[in-house]
Amino acid sequence: MPTKGDGAAVWDLIHQIDNLDLNSSYSYLLWCDMFSETSIIVEEEGEVVGFISGFIHPNKPNTLFVWQVAVDTSQRGKGLATRMLFELLERKQLAEIQFVEATVTPSNLPSQYLFMGLAKKLNTECVVGNYYTSVDFPRTGHEDEQLYKIGPIPRENNK
């Protein structure tokens, strides 16, 4: 689980990844401090090489919304993002989660494959639909964001 002390390193990681929206350094401090139970970091030799920010959807308490997935270039192609998602879903605090949601742009093929692959590994559905359109954003040039909804997630304790 991240701590507020990880916020700066997470900001640095996101800063290095071209296709992710970089938010303020304050937002990453806040995220690592207040949303640590629904987020995850991976370190290698003292450096943050992976991060997922997530939260329990306020209107859907059985849904984990994944806001950002970041994997350092040195770790890509090794299944790190999938392992981080599974680790999150195994947390006791998230035992009631039945769905994972995320928004993904049409050009972000790695994230599309990640979430479709997660659904396949969980033996459940991945439904993709329109969510935010480019006109919803304050500046021109932002792509549409499609909603990926994975679930229901089979849980041993729910059977």
Short mmCIF file of N, CA and C in Angstrom, two decimals:
data_model
loop_
_atom_site.label_atom_id
_atom_site.label_comp_id
_atom_site.label_asym_id
_atom_site.label_seq_id
_atom_site.Cartn_x
_atom_site.Cartn_y
_atom_site.Cartn_z
N MET A 1 0.84 -1.18 0.00
CA MET A 1 0.00 0.00 0.00
C MET A 1 0.88 1.24 0.00
N PRO A 2 0.52 2.22 -0.80
CA PRO A 2 1.31 3.45 -0.78
C PRO A 2 1.07 4.25 0.50
N THR A 3 2.01 5.11 0.80
CA THR A 3 1.87 6.06 1.90
C THR A 3 2.10 7.46 1.33
N LYS A 4 1.80 8.48 2.12
CA LYS A 4 1.99 9.84 1.60
C LYS A 4 3.45 10.08 1.20
N GLY A 5 4.37 9.37 1.82
CA GLY A 5 5.78 9.49 1.46
C GLY A 5 6.09 9.00 0.06
N ASP A 6 5.17 8.27 -0.56
CA ASP A 6 5.37 7.77 -1.93
C ASP A 6 4.85 8.73 -2.99
N GLY A 7 4.13 9.75 -2.57
CA GLY A 7 3.47 10.65 -3.52
C GLY A 7 4.41 11.28 -4.54
N ALA A 8 5.55 11.76 -4.10
CA ALA A 8 6.49 12.41 -5.02
C ALA A 8 7.05 11.42 -6.03
N ALA A 9 7.38 10.23 -5.58
CA ALA A 9 7.92 9.22 -6.50
C ALA A 9 6.85 8.77 -7.50
N VAL A 10 5.60 8.70 -7.07
CA VAL A 10 4.52 8.35 -7.99
C VAL A 10 4.36 9.45 -9.03
N TRP A 11 4.41 10.72 -8.60
CA TRP A 11 4.33 11.83 -9.55
C TRP A 11 5.45 11.72 -10.58
N ASP A 12 6.68 11.41 -10.11
CA ASP A 12 7.81 11.24 -11.04
C ASP A 12 7.54 10.13 -12.05
N LEU A 13 7.00 9.01 -11.58
CA LEU A 13 6.70 7.89 -12.48
C LEU A 13 5.68 8.31 -13.54
N ILE A 14 4.60 8.93 -13.11
CA ILE A 14 3.56 9.36 -14.06
C ILE A 14 4.13 10.39 -15.03
N HIS A 15 4.98 11.27 -14.54
CA HIS A 15 5.60 12.31 -15.37
C HIS A 15 6.39 11.69 -16.53
N GLN A 16 6.97 10.52 -16.31
CA GLN A 16 7.79 9.86 -17.33
C GLN A 16 6.97 9.11 -18.38
N ILE A 17 5.69 8.93 -18.14
CA ILE A 17 4.86 8.14 -19.05
C ILE A 17 4.04 9.08 -19.92
N ASP A 18 4.31 9.05 -21.22
CA ASP A 18 3.72 10.02 -22.15
C ASP A 18 2.20 9.94 -22.26
N ASN A 19 1.62 8.76 -22.23
CA ASN A 19 0.19 8.65 -22.54
C ASN A 19 -0.72 8.77 -21.31
N LEU A 20 -0.17 9.13 -20.15
CA LEU A 20 -1.00 9.34 -18.95
C LEU A 20 -1.12 10.84 -18.66
N ASP A 21 -2.29 11.24 -18.22
CA ASP A 21 -2.48 12.61 -17.79
C ASP A 21 -1.73 12.83 -16.49
N LEU A 22 -0.86 13.82 -16.48
CA LEU A 22 -0.11 14.16 -15.26
C LEU A 22 -0.94 15.13 -14.45
N ASN A 23 -1.25 14.75 -13.24
CA ASN A 23 -1.99 15.61 -12.32
C ASN A 23 -1.00 16.32 -11.39
N SER A 24 -1.50 17.16 -10.53
CA SER A 24 -0.62 17.91 -9.64
C SER A 24 0.10 16.97 -8.67
N SER A 25 1.25 17.39 -8.21
CA SER A 25 1.99 16.59 -7.24
C SER A 25 1.16 16.43 -5.97
N TYR A 26 0.39 17.46 -5.63
CA TYR A 26 -0.48 17.39 -4.46
C TYR A 26 -1.49 16.25 -4.60
N SER A 27 -2.04 16.06 -5.80
CA SER A 27 -3.03 15.00 -5.98
C SER A 27 -2.43 13.63 -5.71
N TYR A 28 -1.18 13.42 -6.07
CA TYR A 28 -0.55 12.12 -5.82
C TYR A 28 -0.21 11.93 -4.35
N LEU A 29 0.16 13.02 -3.66
CA LEU A 29 0.35 12.94 -2.21
C LEU A 29 -0.95 12.55 -1.54
N LEU A 30 -2.01 13.23 -1.94
CA LEU A 30 -3.34 12.96 -1.39
C LEU A 30 -3.77 11.52 -1.69
N TRP A 31 -3.55 11.11 -2.92
CA TRP A 31 -3.96 9.77 -3.33
C TRP A 31 -3.24 8.70 -2.51
N CYS A 32 -1.92 8.84 -2.38
CA CYS A 32 -1.14 7.85 -1.65
C CYS A 32 -1.47 7.85 -0.16
N ASP A 33 -1.94 8.96 0.34
CA ASP A 33 -2.27 9.07 1.76
C ASP A 33 -3.71 8.61 2.03
N MET A 34 -4.67 9.15 1.30
CA MET A 34 -6.07 8.92 1.63
C MET A 34 -6.74 7.77 0.89
N PHE A 35 -6.15 7.31 -0.19
CA PHE A 35 -6.72 6.21 -0.96
C PHE A 35 -5.77 5.02 -1.04
N SER A 36 -4.95 4.86 -0.02
CA SER A 36 -3.93 3.80 -0.04
C SER A 36 -4.52 2.40 -0.04
N GLU A 37 -5.69 2.21 0.58
CA GLU A 37 -6.28 0.87 0.64
C GLU A 37 -6.78 0.40 -0.72
N THR A 38 -7.03 1.33 -1.63
CA THR A 38 -7.54 0.98 -2.95
C THR A 38 -6.52 1.29 -4.04
N SER A 39 -5.29 1.53 -3.65
CA SER A 39 -4.21 1.83 -4.58
C SER A 39 -3.02 0.93 -4.25
N ILE A 40 -2.07 0.88 -5.17
CA ILE A 40 -0.92 0.00 -4.96
C ILE A 40 0.31 0.58 -5.64
N ILE A 41 1.46 0.36 -5.03
CA ILE A 41 2.73 0.70 -5.66
C ILE A 41 3.61 -0.54 -5.67
N VAL A 42 4.53 -0.57 -6.61
CA VAL A 42 5.55 -1.61 -6.66
C VAL A 42 6.89 -0.91 -6.73
N GLU A 43 7.80 -1.35 -5.89
CA GLU A 43 9.14 -0.79 -5.87
C GLU A 43 10.16 -1.85 -6.28
N GLU A 44 11.18 -1.39 -6.94
CA GLU A 44 12.33 -2.24 -7.27
C GLU A 44 13.58 -1.44 -6.95
N GLU A 45 14.40 -1.98 -6.07
CA GLU A 45 15.63 -1.32 -5.65
C GLU A 45 15.37 0.11 -5.20
N GLY A 46 14.29 0.30 -4.42
CA GLY A 46 13.98 1.60 -3.86
C GLY A 46 13.28 2.57 -4.79
N GLU A 47 13.05 2.18 -6.04
CA GLU A 47 12.39 3.05 -7.01
C GLU A 47 10.97 2.54 -7.27
N VAL A 48 10.01 3.47 -7.37
CA VAL A 48 8.63 3.09 -7.72
C VAL A 48 8.60 2.79 -9.21
N VAL A 49 8.21 1.55 -9.54
CA VAL A 49 8.14 1.12 -10.94
C VAL A 49 6.72 0.77 -11.38
N GLY A 50 5.79 0.79 -10.43
CA GLY A 50 4.40 0.51 -10.76
C GLY A 50 3.47 1.19 -9.79
N PHE A 51 2.33 1.63 -10.31
CA PHE A 51 1.34 2.31 -9.47
C PHE A 51 -0.03 2.16 -10.09
N ILE A 52 -1.00 1.85 -9.26
CA ILE A 52 -2.40 1.90 -9.66
C ILE A 52 -3.13 2.72 -8.62
N SER A 53 -3.86 3.72 -9.10
CA SER A 53 -4.73 4.48 -8.22
C SER A 53 -6.16 4.03 -8.46
N GLY A 54 -6.85 3.76 -7.37
CA GLY A 54 -8.23 3.33 -7.47
C GLY A 54 -9.03 3.82 -6.29
N PHE A 55 -10.34 3.74 -6.43
CA PHE A 55 -11.22 4.10 -5.32
C PHE A 55 -12.51 3.31 -5.44
N ILE A 56 -13.18 3.15 -4.33
CA ILE A 56 -14.49 2.52 -4.35
C ILE A 56 -15.47 3.58 -4.83
N HIS A 57 -16.18 3.25 -5.89
CA HIS A 57 -17.10 4.20 -6.51
C HIS A 57 -18.14 4.66 -5.49
N PRO A 58 -18.30 5.96 -5.28
CA PRO A 58 -19.21 6.44 -4.24
C PRO A 58 -20.67 6.04 -4.45
N ASN A 59 -21.09 5.84 -5.69
CA ASN A 59 -22.47 5.45 -5.97
C ASN A 59 -22.64 3.95 -6.20
N LYS A 60 -21.52 3.23 -6.21
CA LYS A 60 -21.55 1.78 -6.43
C LYS A 60 -20.55 1.14 -5.48
N PRO A 61 -20.93 0.86 -4.24
CA PRO A 61 -19.97 0.36 -3.25
C PRO A 61 -19.37 -1.01 -3.57
N ASN A 62 -19.87 -1.68 -4.60
CA ASN A 62 -19.30 -2.97 -5.00
C ASN A 62 -18.37 -2.82 -6.20
N THR A 63 -17.98 -1.57 -6.52
CA THR A 63 -17.18 -1.31 -7.71
C THR A 63 -15.89 -0.58 -7.37
N LEU A 64 -14.76 -1.15 -7.82
CA LEU A 64 -13.47 -0.49 -7.73
C LEU A 64 -13.24 0.25 -9.04
N PHE A 65 -13.13 1.57 -8.96
CA PHE A 65 -12.82 2.35 -10.15
C PHE A 65 -11.31 2.56 -10.20
N VAL A 66 -10.70 2.15 -11.29
CA VAL A 66 -9.26 2.30 -11.48
C VAL A 66 -9.03 3.59 -12.26
N TRP A 67 -8.34 4.52 -11.61
CA TRP A 67 -8.15 5.84 -12.20
C TRP A 67 -6.92 5.85 -13.11
N GLN A 68 -5.77 5.42 -12.63
CA GLN A 68 -4.55 5.38 -13.44
C GLN A 68 -3.79 4.09 -13.18
N VAL A 69 -3.19 3.58 -14.25
CA VAL A 69 -2.28 2.44 -14.17
C VAL A 69 -0.98 2.90 -14.79
N ALA A 70 0.09 2.82 -14.02
CA ALA A 70 1.40 3.27 -14.49
C ALA A 70 2.43 2.17 -14.28
N VAL A 71 3.15 1.85 -15.33
CA VAL A 71 4.23 0.87 -15.25
C VAL A 71 5.46 1.47 -15.94
N ASP A 72 6.56 1.50 -15.21
CA ASP A 72 7.82 2.01 -15.75
C ASP A 72 8.22 1.21 -16.99
N THR A 73 8.85 1.88 -17.95
CA THR A 73 9.23 1.21 -19.19
C THR A 73 10.10 -0.02 -18.94
N SER A 74 10.90 -0.01 -17.87
CA SER A 74 11.76 -1.15 -17.57
C SER A 74 10.98 -2.40 -17.17
N GLN A 75 9.71 -2.22 -16.82
CA GLN A 75 8.89 -3.34 -16.33
C GLN A 75 7.78 -3.76 -17.29
N ARG A 76 7.67 -3.11 -18.42
CA ARG A 76 6.57 -3.41 -19.34
C ARG A 76 6.74 -4.77 -19.99
N GLY A 77 5.62 -5.40 -20.26
CA GLY A 77 5.63 -6.71 -20.90
C GLY A 77 5.86 -7.85 -19.93
N LYS A 78 5.87 -7.58 -18.65
CA LYS A 78 6.13 -8.61 -17.63
C LYS A 78 4.89 -8.97 -16.82
N GLY A 79 3.75 -8.40 -17.18
CA GLY A 79 2.51 -8.71 -16.46
C GLY A 79 2.35 -7.97 -15.14
N LEU A 80 3.13 -6.92 -14.93
CA LEU A 80 3.09 -6.20 -13.66
C LEU A 80 1.72 -5.57 -13.40
N ALA A 81 1.14 -4.95 -14.40
CA ALA A 81 -0.16 -4.28 -14.19
C ALA A 81 -1.23 -5.30 -13.79
N THR A 82 -1.23 -6.44 -14.43
CA THR A 82 -2.20 -7.49 -14.08
C THR A 82 -1.97 -7.98 -12.66
N ARG A 83 -0.72 -8.19 -12.28
CA ARG A 83 -0.42 -8.64 -10.91
C ARG A 83 -0.85 -7.61 -9.88
N MET A 84 -0.67 -6.32 -10.20
CA MET A 84 -1.11 -5.28 -9.27
C MET A 84 -2.63 -5.30 -9.11
N LEU A 85 -3.35 -5.48 -10.21
CA LEU A 85 -4.81 -5.55 -10.12
C LEU A 85 -5.27 -6.74 -9.28
N PHE A 86 -4.65 -7.90 -9.49
CA PHE A 86 -5.02 -9.07 -8.70
C PHE A 86 -4.69 -8.87 -7.23
N GLU A 87 -3.56 -8.24 -6.95
CA GLU A 87 -3.18 -7.95 -5.56
C GLU A 87 -4.22 -7.04 -4.90
N LEU A 88 -4.66 -6.03 -5.62
CA LEU A 88 -5.70 -5.15 -5.08
C LEU A 88 -6.97 -5.93 -4.77
N LEU A 89 -7.39 -6.77 -5.72
CA LEU A 89 -8.64 -7.51 -5.54
C LEU A 89 -8.56 -8.54 -4.42
N GLU A 90 -7.36 -8.93 -4.03
CA GLU A 90 -7.18 -9.89 -2.94
C GLU A 90 -7.16 -9.23 -1.56
N ARG A 91 -7.13 -7.91 -1.51
CA ARG A 91 -7.09 -7.22 -0.22
C ARG A 91 -8.40 -7.43 0.55
N LYS A 92 -8.26 -7.64 1.83
CA LYS A 92 -9.41 -7.85 2.71
C LYS A 92 -10.39 -6.67 2.62
N GLN A 93 -9.84 -5.46 2.49
CA GLN A 93 -10.68 -4.26 2.43
C GLN A 93 -11.55 -4.22 1.18
N LEU A 94 -11.20 -5.01 0.17
CA LEU A 94 -11.93 -4.99 -1.10
C LEU A 94 -12.68 -6.30 -1.34
N ALA A 95 -12.96 -7.03 -0.28
CA ALA A 95 -13.62 -8.34 -0.40
C ALA A 95 -15.01 -8.26 -1.01
N GLU A 96 -15.67 -7.11 -0.90
CA GLU A 96 -17.03 -6.96 -1.42
C GLU A 96 -17.07 -6.44 -2.86
N ILE A 97 -15.91 -6.20 -3.44
CA ILE A 97 -15.87 -5.68 -4.81
C ILE A 97 -16.32 -6.77 -5.78
N GLN A 98 -17.29 -6.43 -6.62
CA GLN A 98 -17.79 -7.35 -7.63
C GLN A 98 -17.49 -6.88 -9.05
N PHE A 99 -17.12 -5.59 -9.19
CA PHE A 99 -16.85 -5.03 -10.51
C PHE A 99 -15.62 -4.14 -10.45
N VAL A 100 -14.90 -4.10 -11.56
CA VAL A 100 -13.80 -3.15 -11.76
C VAL A 100 -14.19 -2.30 -12.95
N GLU A 101 -14.07 -0.99 -12.80
CA GLU A 101 -14.34 -0.06 -13.89
C GLU A 101 -13.12 0.82 -14.12
N ALA A 102 -12.97 1.23 -15.37
CA ALA A 102 -11.91 2.17 -15.74
C ALA A 102 -12.32 2.83 -17.04
N THR A 103 -11.84 4.04 -17.25
CA THR A 103 -12.03 4.67 -18.55
C THR A 103 -10.71 4.60 -19.30
N VAL A 104 -10.83 4.35 -20.61
CA VAL A 104 -9.67 4.15 -21.46
C VAL A 104 -9.91 4.86 -22.79
N THR A 105 -8.89 5.54 -23.28
CA THR A 105 -9.01 6.20 -24.59
C THR A 105 -8.86 5.16 -25.70
N PRO A 106 -9.46 5.43 -26.87
CA PRO A 106 -9.35 4.48 -27.99
C PRO A 106 -7.92 4.21 -28.44
N SER A 107 -7.00 5.15 -28.23
CA SER A 107 -5.62 4.94 -28.67
C SER A 107 -4.78 4.18 -27.65
N ASN A 108 -5.29 3.96 -26.45
CA ASN A 108 -4.50 3.31 -25.39
C ASN A 108 -4.70 1.79 -25.45
N LEU A 109 -4.06 1.18 -26.43
CA LEU A 109 -4.20 -0.26 -26.61
C LEU A 109 -3.69 -1.07 -25.43
N PRO A 110 -2.57 -0.72 -24.79
CA PRO A 110 -2.13 -1.51 -23.64
C PRO A 110 -3.19 -1.58 -22.53
N SER A 111 -3.86 -0.46 -22.23
CA SER A 111 -4.89 -0.49 -21.20
C SER A 111 -6.11 -1.29 -21.65
N GLN A 112 -6.45 -1.19 -22.91
CA GLN A 112 -7.56 -2.00 -23.42
C GLN A 112 -7.26 -3.48 -23.23
N TYR A 113 -6.06 -3.89 -23.62
CA TYR A 113 -5.66 -5.29 -23.46
C TYR A 113 -5.61 -5.70 -22.00
N LEU A 114 -5.15 -4.78 -21.14
CA LEU A 114 -5.07 -5.06 -19.71
C LEU A 114 -6.45 -5.40 -19.16
N PHE A 115 -7.43 -4.56 -19.42
CA PHE A 115 -8.75 -4.78 -18.82
C PHE A 115 -9.51 -5.93 -19.49
N MET A 116 -9.36 -6.09 -20.80
CA MET A 116 -9.98 -7.26 -21.44
C MET A 116 -9.32 -8.55 -20.95
N GLY A 117 -8.00 -8.50 -20.76
CA GLY A 117 -7.28 -9.66 -20.24
C GLY A 117 -7.65 -9.97 -18.80
N LEU A 118 -7.88 -8.94 -18.00
CA LEU A 118 -8.31 -9.14 -16.62
C LEU A 118 -9.63 -9.88 -16.59
N ALA A 119 -10.57 -9.46 -17.42
CA ALA A 119 -11.88 -10.12 -17.47
C ALA A 119 -11.72 -11.59 -17.86
N LYS A 120 -10.87 -11.84 -18.82
CA LYS A 120 -10.65 -13.23 -19.26
C LYS A 120 -10.06 -14.07 -18.13
N LYS A 121 -9.05 -13.52 -17.45
CA LYS A 121 -8.42 -14.25 -16.34
C LYS A 121 -9.36 -14.47 -15.17
N LEU A 122 -10.31 -13.54 -15.00
CA LEU A 122 -11.31 -13.68 -13.93
C LEU A 122 -12.52 -14.49 -14.38
N ASN A 123 -12.51 -14.89 -15.65
CA ASN A 123 -13.61 -15.67 -16.21
C ASN A 123 -14.95 -14.92 -16.07
N THR A 124 -14.91 -13.65 -16.49
CA THR A 124 -16.11 -12.82 -16.42
C THR A 124 -16.16 -11.92 -17.64
N GLU A 125 -17.12 -11.05 -17.68
CA GLU A 125 -17.33 -10.18 -18.84
C GLU A 125 -16.56 -8.87 -18.74
N CYS A 126 -16.29 -8.30 -19.91
CA CYS A 126 -15.78 -6.94 -20.02
C CYS A 126 -16.69 -6.22 -21.02
N VAL A 127 -17.49 -5.30 -20.50
CA VAL A 127 -18.41 -4.54 -21.33
C VAL A 127 -17.81 -3.16 -21.54
N VAL A 128 -17.74 -2.73 -22.80
CA VAL A 128 -17.15 -1.44 -23.15
C VAL A 128 -18.25 -0.55 -23.70
N GLY A 129 -18.30 0.68 -23.20
CA GLY A 129 -19.29 1.63 -23.69
C GLY A 129 -18.76 3.05 -23.65
N ASN A 130 -19.46 3.93 -24.32
CA ASN A 130 -19.09 5.34 -24.31
C ASN A 130 -19.29 5.91 -22.91
N TYR A 131 -18.45 6.87 -22.54
CA TYR A 131 -18.57 7.47 -21.21
C TYR A 131 -18.34 8.98 -21.26
N TYR A 132 -17.08 9.40 -21.38
CA TYR A 132 -16.78 10.82 -21.55
C TYR A 132 -16.40 11.05 -23.01
N THR A 133 -16.96 12.09 -23.59
CA THR A 133 -16.59 12.43 -24.96
C THR A 133 -15.57 13.56 -24.94
N SER A 134 -14.92 13.76 -26.05
CA SER A 134 -13.88 14.79 -26.13
C SER A 134 -14.43 16.17 -25.78
N VAL A 135 -15.71 16.43 -26.07
CA VAL A 135 -16.28 17.75 -25.76
C VAL A 135 -16.53 17.95 -24.27
N ASP A 136 -16.48 16.88 -23.48
CA ASP A 136 -16.63 17.01 -22.03
C ASP A 136 -15.41 17.64 -21.38
N PHE A 137 -14.27 17.61 -22.07
CA PHE A 137 -13.01 18.10 -21.50
C PHE A 137 -12.85 19.59 -21.78
N PRO A 138 -12.14 20.31 -20.90
CA PRO A 138 -12.05 21.77 -21.04
C PRO A 138 -11.22 22.25 -22.23
N ARG A 139 -10.32 21.46 -22.71
CA ARG A 139 -9.49 21.87 -23.85
C ARG A 139 -9.68 20.88 -24.99
N THR A 140 -9.50 21.35 -26.19
CA THR A 140 -9.62 20.45 -27.33
C THR A 140 -8.42 19.52 -27.36
N GLY A 141 -8.60 18.40 -28.01
CA GLY A 141 -7.49 17.47 -28.19
C GLY A 141 -7.54 16.25 -27.30
N HIS A 142 -8.37 16.25 -26.25
CA HIS A 142 -8.46 15.06 -25.41
C HIS A 142 -9.38 14.05 -26.09
N GLU A 143 -8.94 12.83 -26.13
CA GLU A 143 -9.75 11.78 -26.73
C GLU A 143 -10.96 11.45 -25.87
N ASP A 144 -11.91 10.77 -26.51
CA ASP A 144 -13.02 10.20 -25.75
C ASP A 144 -12.45 9.21 -24.73
N GLU A 145 -13.20 8.96 -23.69
CA GLU A 145 -12.85 7.95 -22.69
C GLU A 145 -13.99 6.93 -22.67
N GLN A 146 -13.66 5.70 -22.99
CA GLN A 146 -14.66 4.64 -22.96
C GLN A 146 -14.62 3.95 -21.60
N LEU A 147 -15.78 3.55 -21.11
CA LEU A 147 -15.87 2.86 -19.83
C LEU A 147 -15.74 1.36 -20.04
N TYR A 148 -14.78 0.77 -19.35
CA TYR A 148 -14.59 -0.68 -19.32
C TYR A 148 -15.15 -1.17 -17.99
N LYS A 149 -16.12 -2.05 -18.05
CA LYS A 149 -16.74 -2.59 -16.84
C LYS A 149 -16.51 -4.10 -16.83
N ILE A 150 -15.74 -4.55 -15.84
CA ILE A 150 -15.37 -5.96 -15.70
C ILE A 150 -16.15 -6.55 -14.54
N GLY A 151 -16.82 -7.67 -14.80
CA GLY A 151 -17.54 -8.32 -13.71
C GLY A 151 -18.81 -8.98 -14.19
N PRO A 152 -19.52 -9.61 -13.28
CA PRO A 152 -19.20 -9.71 -11.86
C PRO A 152 -17.99 -10.61 -11.62
N ILE A 153 -17.23 -10.26 -10.60
CA ILE A 153 -16.02 -11.00 -10.25
C ILE A 153 -16.42 -12.17 -9.35
N PRO A 154 -16.09 -13.37 -9.77
CA PRO A 154 -16.39 -14.52 -8.90
C PRO A 154 -15.55 -14.48 -7.63
N ARG A 155 -16.21 -14.63 -6.50
CA ARG A 155 -15.51 -14.60 -5.21
C ARG A 155 -15.86 -15.88 -4.46
N GLU A 156 -14.84 -16.48 -3.88
CA GLU A 156 -15.04 -17.71 -3.10
C GLU A 156 -16.00 -17.47 -1.94
N ASN A 157 -15.85 -16.32 -1.27
CA ASN A 157 -16.67 -16.07 -0.09
C ASN A 157 -18.10 -15.67 -0.43
N ASN A 158 -18.38 -15.41 -1.72
CA ASN A 158 -19.74 -15.03 -2.14
C ASN A 158 -20.53 -16.23 -2.64
N LYS A 159 -19.92 -17.40 -2.72
CA LYS A 159 -20.60 -18.56 -3.28
C LYS A 159 -21.45 -19.23 -2.24
#
